[in-house]
């Protein structure tokens, strides 16, 4: 199946929520207590069953040294300048440090929310999305052609960091790891690069999170799951649910039955508050 991303503005924090919480920015993007409060109020505002943190796609990249402008409630964190000018420079990329900076605050926010009884979805970005904030994509794609071995080494560092970050989120109480790699989507980088680099990279990350164990649901962006199925690195299978449920309720219902990590895809987690017209979840089996 082809997945059509409809998109939404859920990364924008409504003025009503900002006013109700009294939280200022950019602190709302960088302080664990503010993040937890905002996430909870956003869930209530939407009528959702899930809280989602963080509110942007730049947390991991910032932890790897990307220069991020934090912005405000309407204009979230964005890349201000690239850390690396070349693939050669990027070869010195160090392992992800989880105990400092904004990424540490996000993990603390997960713990605060989980302890308060919330069902937390930790949003995690894939390798290509992270790297696109560290180096000009044109320089990165030149490296794919000229020095594929060096690129594989860089990807290995980023993949390890994503897996460790996800597993730490699970330890802190995240019920769902919401994974996507929008910059590495097959429609953006093309079938060849996806087949050789982006797809296998996402596969390794998902498998690595699964290998960590725990009772957690790994939710794949529909673009990721359908592309992996297209290149025969995954297989989707239907899971019947109650048609009166919202998508979020369906996910939590499946999680309640799970005894080990389960992978779900082919839909967008941002539709968690939508009633399921077709009462089917799509389980995803990774294929070696």
mmCIF file of C-alpha atoms in Angstrom:
data_model
loop_
_atom_site.group_PDB
_atom_site.id
_atom_site.type_symbol
_atom_site.label_atom_id
_atom_site.label_comp_id
_atom_site.label_asym_id
_atom_site.label_seq_id
_atom_site.Cartn_x
_atom_site.Cartn_y
_atom_site.Cartn_z
ATOM 1 C CA UNK A 1 0.000 0.000 0.000
ATOM 2 C CA UNK A 2 1.079 3.614 -0.558
ATOM 3 C CA UNK A 3 0.890 5.884 2.457
ATOM 4 C CA UNK A 4 -0.284 9.439 1.956
ATOM 5 C CA UNK A 5 0.897 11.766 4.711
ATOM 6 C CA UNK A 6 -1.787 14.358 5.401
ATOM 7 C CA UNK A 7 0.309 16.271 7.938
ATOM 8 C CA UNK A 8 -1.051 18.514 10.658
ATOM 9 C CA UNK A 9 -0.038 21.376 12.904
ATOM 10 C CA UNK A 10 0.281 19.405 16.121
ATOM 11 C CA UNK A 11 3.823 20.674 16.668
ATOM 12 C CA UNK A 12 2.332 24.135 16.998
ATOM 13 C CA UNK A 13 1.183 24.721 20.562
ATOM 14 C CA UNK A 14 -2.223 26.450 20.617
ATOM 15 C CA UNK A 15 -2.363 29.883 22.214
ATOM 16 C CA UNK A 16 -5.077 28.648 24.569
ATOM 17 C CA UNK A 17 -2.740 25.985 25.976
ATOM 18 C CA UNK A 18 0.140 28.452 26.321
ATOM 19 C CA UNK A 19 -2.128 30.902 28.125
ATOM 20 C CA UNK A 20 -3.556 28.218 30.434
ATOM 21 C CA UNK A 21 -0.139 26.892 31.476
ATOM 22 C CA UNK A 22 1.567 30.286 31.662
ATOM 23 C CA UNK A 23 4.690 28.711 30.167
ATOM 24 C CA UNK A 24 7.065 30.914 28.198
ATOM 25 C CA UNK A 25 9.301 30.032 25.271
ATOM 26 C CA UNK A 26 11.848 28.851 24.406
ATOM 27 C CA UNK A 27 11.825 27.345 27.934
ATOM 28 C CA UNK A 28 8.818 25.236 26.941
ATOM 29 C CA UNK A 29 11.088 23.364 24.550
ATOM 30 C CA UNK A 30 14.008 22.916 26.922
ATOM 31 C CA UNK A 31 12.797 22.404 30.519
ATOM 32 C CA UNK A 32 11.540 18.991 31.661
ATOM 33 C CA UNK A 33 8.803 20.322 33.930
ATOM 34 C CA UNK A 34 7.510 22.748 31.317
ATOM 35 C CA UNK A 35 7.582 20.017 28.659
ATOM 36 C CA UNK A 36 5.641 17.625 30.875
ATOM 37 C CA UNK A 37 3.044 20.271 31.731
ATOM 38 C CA UNK A 38 2.608 21.273 28.083
ATOM 39 C CA UNK A 39 2.359 17.661 26.914
ATOM 40 C CA UNK A 40 -0.340 16.917 29.474
ATOM 41 C CA UNK A 41 -2.336 20.042 28.634
ATOM 42 C CA UNK A 42 -2.017 19.355 24.895
ATOM 43 C CA UNK A 43 -3.426 15.863 25.429
ATOM 44 C CA UNK A 44 -6.394 17.277 27.346
ATOM 45 C CA UNK A 45 -6.892 20.021 24.761
ATOM 46 C CA UNK A 46 -7.066 17.465 21.937
ATOM 47 C CA UNK A 47 -9.094 14.895 23.854
ATOM 48 C CA UNK A 48 -6.365 12.311 23.252
ATOM 49 C CA UNK A 49 -5.245 9.263 25.245
ATOM 50 C CA UNK A 50 -1.531 9.746 24.481
ATOM 51 C CA UNK A 51 0.921 12.427 25.471
ATOM 52 C CA UNK A 52 3.743 13.059 23.000
ATOM 53 C CA UNK A 53 7.168 14.542 23.605
ATOM 54 C CA UNK A 54 9.169 16.334 22.354
ATOM 55 C CA UNK A 55 7.415 19.002 20.246
ATOM 56 C CA UNK A 56 10.000 19.052 17.422
ATOM 57 C CA UNK A 57 12.325 16.866 15.308
ATOM 58 C CA UNK A 58 15.620 18.461 16.356
ATOM 59 C CA UNK A 59 16.403 16.984 19.793
ATOM 60 C CA UNK A 60 18.732 14.183 18.668
ATOM 61 C CA UNK A 61 20.486 16.381 16.107
ATOM 62 C CA UNK A 62 21.108 19.024 18.772
ATOM 63 C CA UNK A 63 22.612 16.354 21.029
ATOM 64 C CA UNK A 64 25.002 15.516 18.172
ATOM 65 C CA UNK A 65 26.023 19.177 17.971
ATOM 66 C CA UNK A 66 23.602 20.766 15.480
ATOM 67 C CA UNK A 67 23.058 24.494 16.044
ATOM 68 C CA UNK A 68 19.341 24.811 16.806
ATOM 69 C CA UNK A 69 17.237 27.946 17.220
ATOM 70 C CA UNK A 70 14.579 26.980 19.753
ATOM 71 C CA UNK A 71 11.850 29.334 18.530
ATOM 72 C CA UNK A 72 8.504 29.730 20.300
ATOM 73 C CA UNK A 73 5.046 28.115 20.544
ATOM 74 C CA UNK A 74 4.149 28.693 16.872
ATOM 75 C CA UNK A 75 7.589 28.361 15.307
ATOM 76 C CA UNK A 76 9.275 25.409 16.937
ATOM 77 C CA UNK A 77 12.988 24.555 17.028
ATOM 78 C CA UNK A 78 14.755 24.744 13.664
ATOM 79 C CA UNK A 79 18.314 24.388 12.376
ATOM 80 C CA UNK A 80 20.188 27.683 12.605
ATOM 81 C CA UNK A 81 23.458 26.469 11.076
ATOM 82 C CA UNK A 82 25.127 23.159 10.253
ATOM 83 C CA UNK A 83 27.813 21.739 12.508
ATOM 84 C CA UNK A 84 29.771 20.061 9.713
ATOM 85 C CA UNK A 85 30.902 21.373 6.345
ATOM 86 C CA UNK A 86 32.013 18.029 4.910
ATOM 87 C CA UNK A 87 31.656 14.275 5.283
ATOM 88 C CA UNK A 88 35.306 14.142 6.332
ATOM 89 C CA UNK A 89 34.577 16.429 9.279
ATOM 90 C CA UNK A 90 31.530 14.380 10.180
ATOM 91 C CA UNK A 91 33.689 11.267 10.509
ATOM 92 C CA UNK A 92 34.594 12.593 13.969
ATOM 93 C CA UNK A 93 30.977 12.347 15.142
ATOM 94 C CA UNK A 94 30.952 11.176 18.736
ATOM 95 C CA UNK A 95 28.530 8.848 20.503
ATOM 96 C CA UNK A 96 25.296 10.416 21.738
ATOM 97 C CA UNK A 97 25.413 11.805 25.291
ATOM 98 C CA UNK A 98 22.043 11.334 26.999
ATOM 99 C CA UNK A 99 22.840 12.830 30.402
ATOM 100 C CA UNK A 100 23.067 16.495 29.425
ATOM 101 C CA UNK A 101 21.323 19.134 27.340
ATOM 102 C CA UNK A 102 17.822 19.109 25.956
ATOM 103 C CA UNK A 103 17.770 15.374 25.213
ATOM 104 C CA UNK A 104 18.257 14.724 28.937
ATOM 105 C CA UNK A 105 15.354 17.065 29.723
ATOM 106 C CA UNK A 106 13.119 15.173 27.286
ATOM 107 C CA UNK A 107 13.939 11.861 28.977
ATOM 108 C CA UNK A 108 13.234 13.409 32.374
ATOM 109 C CA UNK A 109 9.894 14.695 31.037
ATOM 110 C CA UNK A 110 9.044 11.136 29.944
ATOM 111 C CA UNK A 111 9.693 9.965 33.502
ATOM 112 C CA UNK A 112 7.591 12.749 35.037
ATOM 113 C CA UNK A 113 4.655 11.981 32.747
ATOM 114 C CA UNK A 114 4.875 8.206 33.200
ATOM 115 C CA UNK A 115 4.975 8.550 36.979
ATOM 116 C CA UNK A 116 1.816 10.687 36.757
ATOM 117 C CA UNK A 117 0.053 7.804 34.980
ATOM 118 C CA UNK A 118 0.199 9.206 31.440
ATOM 119 C CA UNK A 119 0.695 6.974 28.402
ATOM 120 C CA UNK A 120 3.763 8.524 26.822
ATOM 121 C CA UNK A 121 4.783 8.378 23.171
ATOM 122 C CA UNK A 122 8.425 9.389 22.750
ATOM 123 C CA UNK A 123 8.970 10.721 19.226
ATOM 124 C CA UNK A 124 12.270 9.532 17.782
ATOM 125 C CA UNK A 125 13.806 10.630 14.486
ATOM 126 C CA UNK A 126 15.656 8.432 12.020
ATOM 127 C CA UNK A 127 19.270 8.764 10.809
ATOM 128 C CA UNK A 128 18.685 10.784 7.624
ATOM 129 C CA UNK A 129 16.508 13.314 9.445
ATOM 130 C CA UNK A 130 19.146 13.754 12.138
ATOM 131 C CA UNK A 131 22.008 14.051 9.652
ATOM 132 C CA UNK A 132 20.107 16.623 7.581
ATOM 133 C CA UNK A 133 20.384 18.961 10.593
ATOM 134 C CA UNK A 134 24.125 18.374 10.974
ATOM 135 C CA UNK A 135 25.347 18.896 7.407
ATOM 136 C CA UNK A 136 24.036 20.445 4.203
ATOM 137 C CA UNK A 137 22.123 17.581 2.523
ATOM 138 C CA UNK A 138 23.898 18.278 -0.790
ATOM 139 C CA UNK A 139 27.261 17.562 0.853
ATOM 140 C CA UNK A 140 25.852 14.443 2.465
ATOM 141 C CA UNK A 141 24.506 13.042 -0.813
ATOM 142 C CA UNK A 142 27.841 13.761 -2.516
ATOM 143 C CA UNK A 143 29.407 11.622 0.203
ATOM 144 C CA UNK A 144 27.008 8.776 -0.586
ATOM 145 C CA UNK A 145 28.479 8.611 -4.084
ATOM 146 C CA UNK A 146 32.115 9.345 -3.322
ATOM 147 C CA UNK A 147 32.732 7.659 0.034
ATOM 148 C CA UNK A 148 30.009 5.125 0.884
ATOM 149 C CA UNK A 149 32.200 3.355 3.442
ATOM 150 C CA UNK A 150 32.629 6.570 5.437
ATOM 151 C CA UNK A 151 28.856 7.171 5.259
ATOM 152 C CA UNK A 152 28.181 3.704 6.657
ATOM 153 C CA UNK A 153 30.470 4.470 9.591
ATOM 154 C CA UNK A 154 28.614 7.720 10.301
ATOM 155 C CA UNK A 155 25.248 5.965 10.043
ATOM 156 C CA UNK A 156 26.429 3.328 12.528
ATOM 157 C CA UNK A 157 27.186 6.022 15.121
ATOM 158 C CA UNK A 158 23.783 7.668 14.654
ATOM 159 C CA UNK A 159 21.889 4.364 14.671
ATOM 160 C CA UNK A 160 23.524 3.349 17.952
ATOM 161 C CA UNK A 161 22.545 6.666 19.510
ATOM 162 C CA UNK A 162 18.909 6.412 18.393
ATOM 163 C CA UNK A 163 18.618 2.879 19.764
ATOM 164 C CA UNK A 164 20.150 3.869 23.114
ATOM 165 C CA UNK A 165 17.940 6.972 23.354
ATOM 166 C CA UNK A 166 14.826 4.904 22.621
ATOM 167 C CA UNK A 167 15.753 2.221 25.126
ATOM 168 C CA UNK A 168 16.404 4.839 27.798
ATOM 169 C CA UNK A 169 12.978 6.340 27.033
ATOM 170 C CA UNK A 170 11.422 2.898 27.569
ATOM 171 C CA UNK A 171 13.261 2.565 30.902
ATOM 172 C CA UNK A 172 11.844 5.943 31.947
ATOM 173 C CA UNK A 173 8.314 4.718 31.223
ATOM 174 C CA UNK A 174 7.512 5.475 27.578
ATOM 175 C CA UNK A 175 4.680 3.216 26.394
ATOM 176 C CA UNK A 176 5.301 3.970 22.714
ATOM 177 C CA UNK A 177 8.374 4.796 20.666
ATOM 178 C CA UNK A 178 7.109 6.765 17.677
ATOM 179 C CA UNK A 179 9.707 6.376 14.921
ATOM 180 C CA UNK A 180 9.965 8.087 11.574
ATOM 181 C CA UNK A 181 12.638 9.331 9.198
ATOM 182 C CA UNK A 182 10.860 11.914 7.003
ATOM 183 C CA UNK A 183 14.027 13.207 5.335
ATOM 184 C CA UNK A 184 15.013 9.635 4.467
ATOM 185 C CA UNK A 185 11.639 8.829 2.863
ATOM 186 C CA UNK A 186 11.723 6.923 -0.402
ATOM 187 C CA UNK A 187 9.800 9.694 -2.170
ATOM 188 C CA UNK A 188 12.464 12.249 -1.237
ATOM 189 C CA UNK A 189 15.750 10.396 -1.702
ATOM 190 C CA UNK A 190 14.631 7.955 -4.409
ATOM 191 C CA UNK A 191 14.358 4.153 -4.518
ATOM 192 C CA UNK A 192 18.087 3.449 -5.038
ATOM 193 C CA UNK A 193 19.370 5.429 -2.057
ATOM 194 C CA UNK A 194 16.498 4.139 0.061
ATOM 195 C CA UNK A 195 17.238 0.521 -0.866
ATOM 196 C CA UNK A 196 20.969 0.878 -0.203
ATOM 197 C CA UNK A 197 21.097 3.228 2.778
ATOM 198 C CA UNK A 198 17.993 4.702 4.373
ATOM 199 C CA UNK A 199 15.816 1.572 4.442
ATOM 200 C CA UNK A 200 18.486 -0.736 5.915
ATOM 201 C CA UNK A 201 19.443 1.994 8.396
ATOM 202 C CA UNK A 202 15.863 2.323 9.679
ATOM 203 C CA UNK A 203 15.570 -1.483 9.748
ATOM 204 C CA UNK A 204 18.646 -1.726 11.999
ATOM 205 C CA UNK A 205 17.301 0.971 14.325
ATOM 206 C CA UNK A 206 13.876 -0.683 14.669
ATOM 207 C CA UNK A 207 15.448 -4.094 15.206
ATOM 208 C CA UNK A 208 17.832 -2.616 17.774
ATOM 209 C CA UNK A 209 14.973 -1.080 19.767
ATOM 210 C CA UNK A 210 13.111 -4.403 19.641
ATOM 211 C CA UNK A 211 16.169 -6.286 20.846
ATOM 212 C CA UNK A 212 16.161 -4.166 24.004
ATOM 213 C CA UNK A 213 12.993 -5.956 25.110
ATOM 214 C CA UNK A 214 10.356 -4.559 27.430
ATOM 215 C CA UNK A 215 6.619 -4.141 26.995
ATOM 216 C CA UNK A 216 6.589 -1.338 24.449
ATOM 217 C CA UNK A 217 4.871 -0.528 21.174
ATOM 218 C CA UNK A 218 7.140 0.738 18.399
ATOM 219 C CA UNK A 219 4.972 2.834 16.088
ATOM 220 C CA UNK A 220 6.404 3.417 12.627
ATOM 221 C CA UNK A 221 5.500 6.395 10.495
ATOM 222 C CA UNK A 222 3.366 5.101 7.625
ATOM 223 C CA UNK A 223 5.956 6.315 5.127
ATOM 224 C CA UNK A 224 8.611 4.220 6.867
ATOM 225 C CA UNK A 225 6.582 1.021 7.238
ATOM 226 C CA UNK A 226 5.201 1.044 3.683
ATOM 227 C CA UNK A 227 8.628 1.785 2.188
ATOM 228 C CA UNK A 228 10.231 -1.068 4.160
ATOM 229 C CA UNK A 229 7.490 -3.362 2.899
ATOM 230 C CA UNK A 230 8.081 -2.136 -0.647
ATOM 231 C CA UNK A 231 11.773 -3.106 -0.535
ATOM 232 C CA UNK A 232 10.851 -6.425 1.132
ATOM 233 C CA UNK A 233 12.489 -5.678 4.481
ATOM 234 C CA UNK A 234 9.144 -5.861 6.306
ATOM 235 C CA UNK A 235 5.762 -7.542 6.059
ATOM 236 C CA UNK A 236 2.477 -6.097 7.302
ATOM 237 C CA UNK A 237 -0.279 -8.200 8.870
ATOM 238 C CA UNK A 238 -3.752 -7.108 10.082
ATOM 239 C CA UNK A 239 -4.762 -7.001 13.747
ATOM 240 C CA UNK A 240 -8.482 -6.638 14.379
ATOM 241 C CA UNK A 241 -9.660 -4.128 16.998
ATOM 242 C CA UNK A 242 -12.931 -2.669 18.286
ATOM 243 C CA UNK A 243 -14.361 -0.318 15.667
ATOM 244 C CA UNK A 244 -15.667 2.070 18.356
ATOM 245 C CA UNK A 245 -12.134 2.850 19.443
ATOM 246 C CA UNK A 246 -9.949 5.784 18.550
ATOM 247 C CA UNK A 247 -6.645 4.862 16.951
ATOM 248 C CA UNK A 248 -4.828 5.742 20.187
ATOM 249 C CA UNK A 249 -7.131 3.489 22.205
ATOM 250 C CA UNK A 250 -6.506 0.703 19.711
ATOM 251 C CA UNK A 251 -2.756 1.068 20.145
ATOM 252 C CA UNK A 252 -3.000 1.013 23.939
ATOM 253 C CA UNK A 253 -5.327 -1.988 23.788
ATOM 254 C CA UNK A 254 -2.753 -3.880 21.743
ATOM 255 C CA UNK A 255 0.003 -2.799 24.116
ATOM 256 C CA UNK A 256 -1.972 -4.200 27.061
ATOM 257 C CA UNK A 257 -1.901 -7.630 25.389
ATOM 258 C CA UNK A 258 1.798 -7.512 24.541
ATOM 259 C CA UNK A 259 4.468 -9.408 26.464
ATOM 260 C CA UNK A 260 7.348 -8.175 24.297
ATOM 261 C CA UNK A 261 8.009 -5.261 21.911
ATOM 262 C CA UNK A 262 5.438 -5.049 19.123
ATOM 263 C CA UNK A 263 5.811 -3.023 15.920
ATOM 264 C CA UNK A 264 2.799 -1.238 14.377
ATOM 265 C CA UNK A 265 2.772 0.882 11.213
ATOM 266 C CA UNK A 266 1.005 1.972 8.017
ATOM 267 C CA UNK A 267 -0.733 4.848 9.841
ATOM 268 C CA UNK A 268 0.222 8.148 11.447
ATOM 269 C CA UNK A 269 0.347 8.331 15.237
ATOM 270 C CA UNK A 270 -0.833 11.933 14.987
ATOM 271 C CA UNK A 271 -4.235 10.434 14.175
ATOM 272 C CA UNK A 272 -4.422 8.856 17.629
ATOM 273 C CA UNK A 273 -7.600 10.762 18.494
ATOM 274 C CA UNK A 274 -9.458 9.714 15.316
ATOM 275 C CA UNK A 275 -12.181 7.071 15.554
ATOM 276 C CA UNK A 276 -11.203 3.990 13.567
ATOM 277 C CA UNK A 277 -13.484 3.625 10.544
ATOM 278 C CA UNK A 278 -11.655 0.450 9.545
ATOM 279 C CA UNK A 279 -10.977 -1.366 12.869
ATOM 280 C CA UNK A 280 -7.599 -2.746 11.847
ATOM 281 C CA UNK A 281 -4.113 -2.128 13.207
ATOM 282 C CA UNK A 282 -1.214 -3.083 10.967
ATOM 283 C CA UNK A 283 1.438 -5.171 12.698
ATOM 284 C CA UNK A 284 4.878 -5.009 11.091
ATOM 285 C CA UNK A 285 7.221 -7.981 10.941
ATOM 286 C CA UNK A 286 10.828 -7.196 10.043
ATOM 287 C CA UNK A 287 12.374 -9.441 7.394
ATOM 288 C CA UNK A 288 16.091 -10.163 7.312
#
